[in-house]
């Protein structure tokens, strides 16, 4: 995207935990309306880099300019128009669904002279129901507390929270790990919708198929370093995998490619089988209820 000023520019970002370096001198840019993928094996530094850009980690060195201003850590991402969806949902387990979706962004009335806000539960419920319906996961009751829900349901609620107000940048830190095939596809469609709206998306994922499906560029990390960058429409899958795993000959790379492809196909087939089984159980349950009423 030459000629367009980046929304975010990171320069020489590094992060160490004690003596262990996890991000090493990484630079990158993200433009408005662009989906930038972060690829790499587990432990390559994708999540650490995402958390630096989201303000959760303080860098050991380096700088970030976002929307024309230099960031100082720690910062509140949401106040800057940055939304974050983590690998594991960062939610309040003892609060109900609507309260979690609007946690920190409540709709309501501010008390005069105070920071305290009185939530408008009715409006929050209406908006929560609308967003969850868009994501394809309605609930019988929005008063259900999060501790009673599955990991997938909690992750969908975390995604819903990122949709409560328009963000300039959305950081996805491998959120598909807890999602079934159906909701993975919903999320990919959502990413494409955000792109059409002109929002920037940073999408860190272990799933190369997902990155190839929705990104404009892919940056590859290995051992905390940026080792390659590709335009997605020109990317060669084998070349990306080679950059992810490091120096290796073609004979060694072939079984790695086969293993990755087999894993993705097996997981997709398992998820589709699960969805068919769930639909069958639902239909059988409906038949049983109809027999009871006869």
Coordinates of C-alpha atoms in Angstrom, one line a residue:
X1 CA 0.0 0.0 0.0
X2 CA 2.6 2.5 -1.1
X3 CA 1.6 6.2 -0.7
X4 CA -0.8 5.4 2.2
X5 CA 0.4 6.4 5.7
X6 CA 0.4 3.3 7.9
X7 CA -2.0 3.3 10.8
X8 CA 0.6 1.5 12.9
X9 CA 4.4 1.4 12.5
X10 CA 6.6 -0.7 14.9
X11 CA 10.3 -0.2 14.9
X12 CA 12.9 -2.5 16.4
X13 CA 10.5 -4.0 18.9
X14 CA 12.1 -6.4 21.4
X15 CA 10.8 -8.2 24.5
X16 CA 12.6 -10.4 27.0
X17 CA 11.3 -12.3 30.0
X18 CA 14.3 -12.3 32.3
X19 CA 17.1 -13.6 30.2
X20 CA 14.7 -15.2 27.6
X21 CA 14.2 -13.1 24.4
X22 CA 10.8 -13.7 22.9
X23 CA 10.7 -10.8 20.3
X24 CA 13.9 -9.7 18.7
X25 CA 14.1 -6.3 16.8
X26 CA 10.9 -6.7 14.9
X27 CA 9.5 -4.0 12.7
X28 CA 6.3 -3.9 10.8
X29 CA 3.6 -1.6 9.4
X30 CA -0.2 -2.0 9.2
X31 CA -2.3 0.2 6.9
X32 CA -6.0 1.1 7.2
X33 CA -8.1 -1.5 5.5
X34 CA -5.3 -4.0 5.5
X35 CA -5.2 -7.5 7.1
X36 CA -1.7 -8.4 8.1
X37 CA -1.0 -12.0 9.0
X38 CA 1.6 -13.2 11.5
X39 CA 2.8 -16.7 10.8
X40 CA 5.2 -18.9 12.6
X41 CA 5.5 -22.1 14.6
X42 CA 4.4 -22.3 18.2
X43 CA 6.8 -20.3 20.3
X44 CA 7.9 -18.1 17.3
X45 CA 6.8 -14.9 19.1
X46 CA 3.5 -14.2 17.5
X47 CA 1.5 -13.8 20.7
X48 CA 4.2 -11.8 22.4
X49 CA 4.4 -9.4 19.5
X50 CA 0.6 -9.1 19.5
X51 CA 0.5 -8.4 23.2
X52 CA 3.2 -5.7 22.8
X53 CA 1.1 -4.0 20.1
X54 CA -2.0 -4.3 22.3
X55 CA -0.3 -2.6 25.3
X56 CA -0.3 -5.7 27.6
X57 CA 3.5 -6.2 27.5
X58 CA 6.1 -3.4 27.9
X59 CA 8.9 -3.7 25.3
X60 CA 12.5 -4.1 26.3
X61 CA 13.3 -1.7 23.5
X62 CA 11.7 -0.3 20.3
X63 CA 9.0 2.1 19.4
X64 CA 5.5 2.2 18.0
X65 CA 3.7 5.0 16.2
X66 CA -0.1 4.6 16.1
X67 CA -2.5 6.9 14.3
X68 CA 0.2 9.6 14.2
X69 CA 1.3 9.5 17.8
X70 CA 4.1 7.7 19.6
X71 CA 2.8 5.2 22.1
X72 CA 4.0 4.9 25.7
X73 CA 3.5 1.7 27.6
X74 CA 1.4 0.6 29.3
X75 CA -1.5 2.0 27.4
X76 CA -5.2 1.3 27.2
X77 CA -5.8 -0.2 23.8
X78 CA -9.6 0.4 23.7
X79 CA -9.2 4.2 24.4
X80 CA -7.0 4.4 21.3
X81 CA -9.5 2.5 19.1
X82 CA -7.7 -0.9 19.3
X83 CA -9.7 -4.1 20.1
X84 CA -8.0 -7.3 21.1
X85 CA -9.2 -10.9 20.9
X86 CA -6.9 -13.3 22.8
X87 CA -6.2 -17.0 22.4
X88 CA -8.0 -17.6 25.7
X89 CA -11.0 -15.4 26.4
X90 CA -10.2 -12.5 28.8
X91 CA -13.6 -12.3 30.5
X92 CA -15.3 -11.9 33.9
X93 CA -16.4 -15.4 34.7
X94 CA -18.9 -14.4 37.4
X95 CA -20.7 -11.8 35.2
X96 CA -23.5 -12.6 32.8
X97 CA -23.3 -12.5 29.0
X98 CA -24.4 -8.9 28.3
X99 CA -22.2 -7.5 31.1
X100 CA -19.2 -9.2 29.5
X101 CA -19.9 -8.1 26.0
X102 CA -20.0 -4.5 27.2
X103 CA -17.4 -4.8 30.0
X104 CA -15.6 -1.5 30.1
X105 CA -17.8 0.0 27.4
X106 CA -21.2 0.0 29.1
X107 CA -24.2 1.8 27.6
X108 CA -25.8 3.9 30.2
X109 CA -25.9 7.2 32.1
X110 CA -22.9 9.0 33.6
X111 CA -23.5 10.4 37.0
X112 CA -22.8 14.2 37.2
X113 CA -19.3 14.9 38.4
X114 CA -18.4 11.2 38.6
X115 CA -16.7 8.6 36.4
X116 CA -19.3 6.1 37.5
X117 CA -21.8 5.0 34.8
X118 CA -25.2 3.5 35.5
X119 CA -25.7 0.7 32.9
X120 CA -28.8 0.6 30.7
X121 CA -29.4 -3.1 30.8
X122 CA -32.2 -3.1 28.3
X123 CA -30.2 -1.4 25.6
X124 CA -27.2 -3.5 26.3
X125 CA -29.3 -6.7 26.0
X126 CA -30.8 -5.6 22.7
X127 CA -27.3 -4.8 21.2
X128 CA -25.8 -8.0 22.7
X129 CA -28.5 -10.1 21.1
X130 CA -28.0 -8.4 17.8
X131 CA -24.3 -9.0 17.7
X132 CA -24.5 -12.6 18.9
X133 CA -27.2 -13.2 16.2
X134 CA -24.8 -11.8 13.6
X135 CA -22.2 -14.3 14.9
X136 CA -24.7 -17.1 14.7
X137 CA -24.7 -17.9 18.5
X138 CA -28.0 -16.8 20.2
X139 CA -28.5 -17.7 23.8
X140 CA -31.8 -18.5 25.6
X141 CA -30.8 -16.1 28.4
X142 CA -28.3 -13.2 28.4
X143 CA -28.3 -13.6 32.2
X144 CA -26.3 -16.8 32.0
X145 CA -22.9 -16.3 33.8
X146 CA -19.8 -17.0 31.8
X147 CA -18.6 -19.8 34.2
X148 CA -21.5 -22.0 32.9
X149 CA -20.5 -21.7 29.2
X150 CA -18.2 -23.7 27.0
X151 CA -14.8 -22.4 25.9
X152 CA -16.2 -21.9 22.4
X153 CA -19.2 -19.9 23.7
X154 CA -16.8 -17.7 25.8
X155 CA -14.6 -17.1 22.8
X156 CA -17.6 -16.0 20.7
X157 CA -18.6 -13.6 23.5
X158 CA -15.0 -12.2 23.5
X159 CA -15.3 -11.6 19.7
X160 CA -18.7 -9.9 20.3
X161 CA -17.1 -7.6 22.8
X162 CA -14.7 -6.4 20.1
X163 CA -17.7 -5.5 18.0
X164 CA -19.5 -3.2 20.4
X165 CA -17.9 -0.1 18.9
X166 CA -16.0 0.6 15.7
X167 CA -12.2 0.1 16.1
X168 CA -9.4 1.3 13.9
X169 CA -7.3 -1.7 14.6
X170 CA -8.3 -5.2 15.6
X171 CA -5.7 -7.6 17.0
X172 CA -6.6 -11.3 16.7
X173 CA -4.2 -13.4 18.7
X174 CA -4.9 -16.9 17.3
X175 CA -8.6 -16.8 18.5
X176 CA -9.7 -19.8 16.3
X177 CA -8.0 -22.4 18.5
X178 CA -11.2 -22.6 20.7
X179 CA -13.6 -22.4 17.8
X180 CA -15.3 -25.2 15.8
X181 CA -15.0 -25.1 12.0
X182 CA -18.4 -23.3 11.7
X183 CA -17.3 -20.4 13.9
X184 CA -13.8 -20.3 12.4
X185 CA -15.5 -19.6 9.1
X186 CA -17.7 -16.9 10.7
X187 CA -14.7 -15.2 12.1
X188 CA -12.9 -15.3 8.7
X189 CA -16.0 -13.7 7.1
X190 CA -16.0 -11.1 9.9
X191 CA -12.3 -10.2 9.1
X192 CA -13.2 -9.7 5.5
X193 CA -16.1 -7.4 6.6
X194 CA -13.8 -5.4 8.8
X195 CA -11.4 -5.0 5.9
X196 CA -14.2 -3.7 3.6
X197 CA -15.1 -1.1 6.3
X198 CA -11.5 0.2 6.2
X199 CA -10.4 -1.3 9.5
X200 CA -6.9 -2.7 10.0
X201 CA -6.5 -6.2 11.3
X202 CA -3.5 -8.0 12.7
X203 CA -4.2 -11.7 12.6
X204 CA -1.7 -14.0 14.3
X205 CA -2.4 -17.6 13.7
X206 CA -0.9 -21.1 13.6
X207 CA -3.3 -22.0 10.8
X208 CA -1.7 -21.0 7.5
X209 CA -4.9 -21.8 5.6
X210 CA -6.7 -19.1 7.5
X211 CA -4.0 -16.5 6.8
X212 CA -3.9 -17.3 3.1
X213 CA -7.7 -16.9 3.0
X214 CA -8.1 -13.4 4.4
X215 CA -4.8 -11.5 4.6
X216 CA -3.1 -9.0 2.3
X217 CA 0.4 -9.7 3.6
X218 CA 2.0 -12.3 5.8
X219 CA 5.0 -11.7 8.0
X220 CA 6.8 -14.8 9.2
X221 CA 8.4 -15.0 12.7
X222 CA 11.0 -17.5 13.8
X223 CA 12.6 -17.6 17.2
X224 CA 11.3 -14.1 17.8
X225 CA 12.7 -12.6 14.7
X226 CA 11.0 -11.4 11.5
X227 CA 12.5 -13.6 8.8
X228 CA 10.2 -13.1 5.8
X229 CA 7.3 -11.1 4.4
X230 CA 5.0 -12.1 1.5
X231 CA 2.2 -10.5 -0.4
X232 CA -0.6 -13.1 0.0
X233 CA -1.7 -13.0 -3.6
X234 CA 1.8 -13.9 -4.7
X235 CA 2.7 -16.2 -1.8
X236 CA 4.0 -19.7 -2.3
X237 CA 2.8 -22.0 0.5
X238 CA 5.9 -24.1 0.5
X239 CA 8.1 -21.0 0.7
X240 CA 6.1 -19.7 3.7
X241 CA 6.4 -23.1 5.5
X242 CA 10.1 -23.1 4.7
X243 CA 10.5 -19.7 6.3
X244 CA 8.6 -20.9 9.4
X245 CA 10.7 -24.0 10.0
X246 CA 14.0 -22.6 9.1
X247 CA 16.9 -23.9 6.9
X248 CA 16.1 -27.3 5.6
X249 CA 16.3 -29.2 2.3
X250 CA 13.3 -30.0 0.1
X251 CA 13.3 -33.7 1.2
X252 CA 12.9 -32.6 4.8
X253 CA 10.3 -30.0 3.9
X254 CA 7.9 -32.3 2.1
X255 CA 6.9 -34.4 5.2
X256 CA 6.4 -31.1 7.2
X257 CA 4.0 -29.8 4.4
X258 CA 2.2 -33.1 4.4
X259 CA 1.8 -33.1 8.2
X260 CA 0.4 -29.6 8.2
X261 CA -2.0 -30.3 5.4
X262 CA -3.1 -33.6 7.0
X263 CA -3.7 -31.8 10.4
X264 CA -5.8 -29.1 8.8
X265 CA -7.9 -31.5 6.8
X266 CA -8.4 -33.9 9.7
X267 CA -9.5 -31.1 12.0
X268 CA -11.9 -29.7 9.3
X269 CA -13.4 -33.1 8.7
X270 CA -13.8 -33.7 12.5
X271 CA -15.5 -30.4 12.9
X272 CA -17.9 -31.0 10.1
X273 CA -18.7 -34.4 11.5
X274 CA -19.4 -32.8 14.9
X275 CA -21.7 -30.3 13.3
X276 CA -23.7 -33.0 11.5
X277 CA -24.0 -35.0 14.7
X278 CA -25.2 -31.9 16.6
X279 CA -27.8 -31.2 13.9
X280 CA -28.9 -34.9 13.9
X281 CA -29.3 -34.8 17.7
X282 CA -31.3 -31.6 17.5
X283 CA -33.6 -33.1 14.9
X284 CA -34.1 -36.3 16.9
X285 CA -34.9 -34.2 20.0
X286 CA -37.5 -32.2 18.1
X287 CA -39.1 -35.4 16.8
X288 CA -39.2 -36.8 20.4
X289 CA -40.9 -33.6 21.6
X290 CA -43.5 -33.8 18.8
X291 CA -44.3 -37.4 19.7
X292 CA -44.9 -36.3 23.3
X293 CA -47.4 -33.7 22.2
X294 CA -49.3 -36.1 20.0

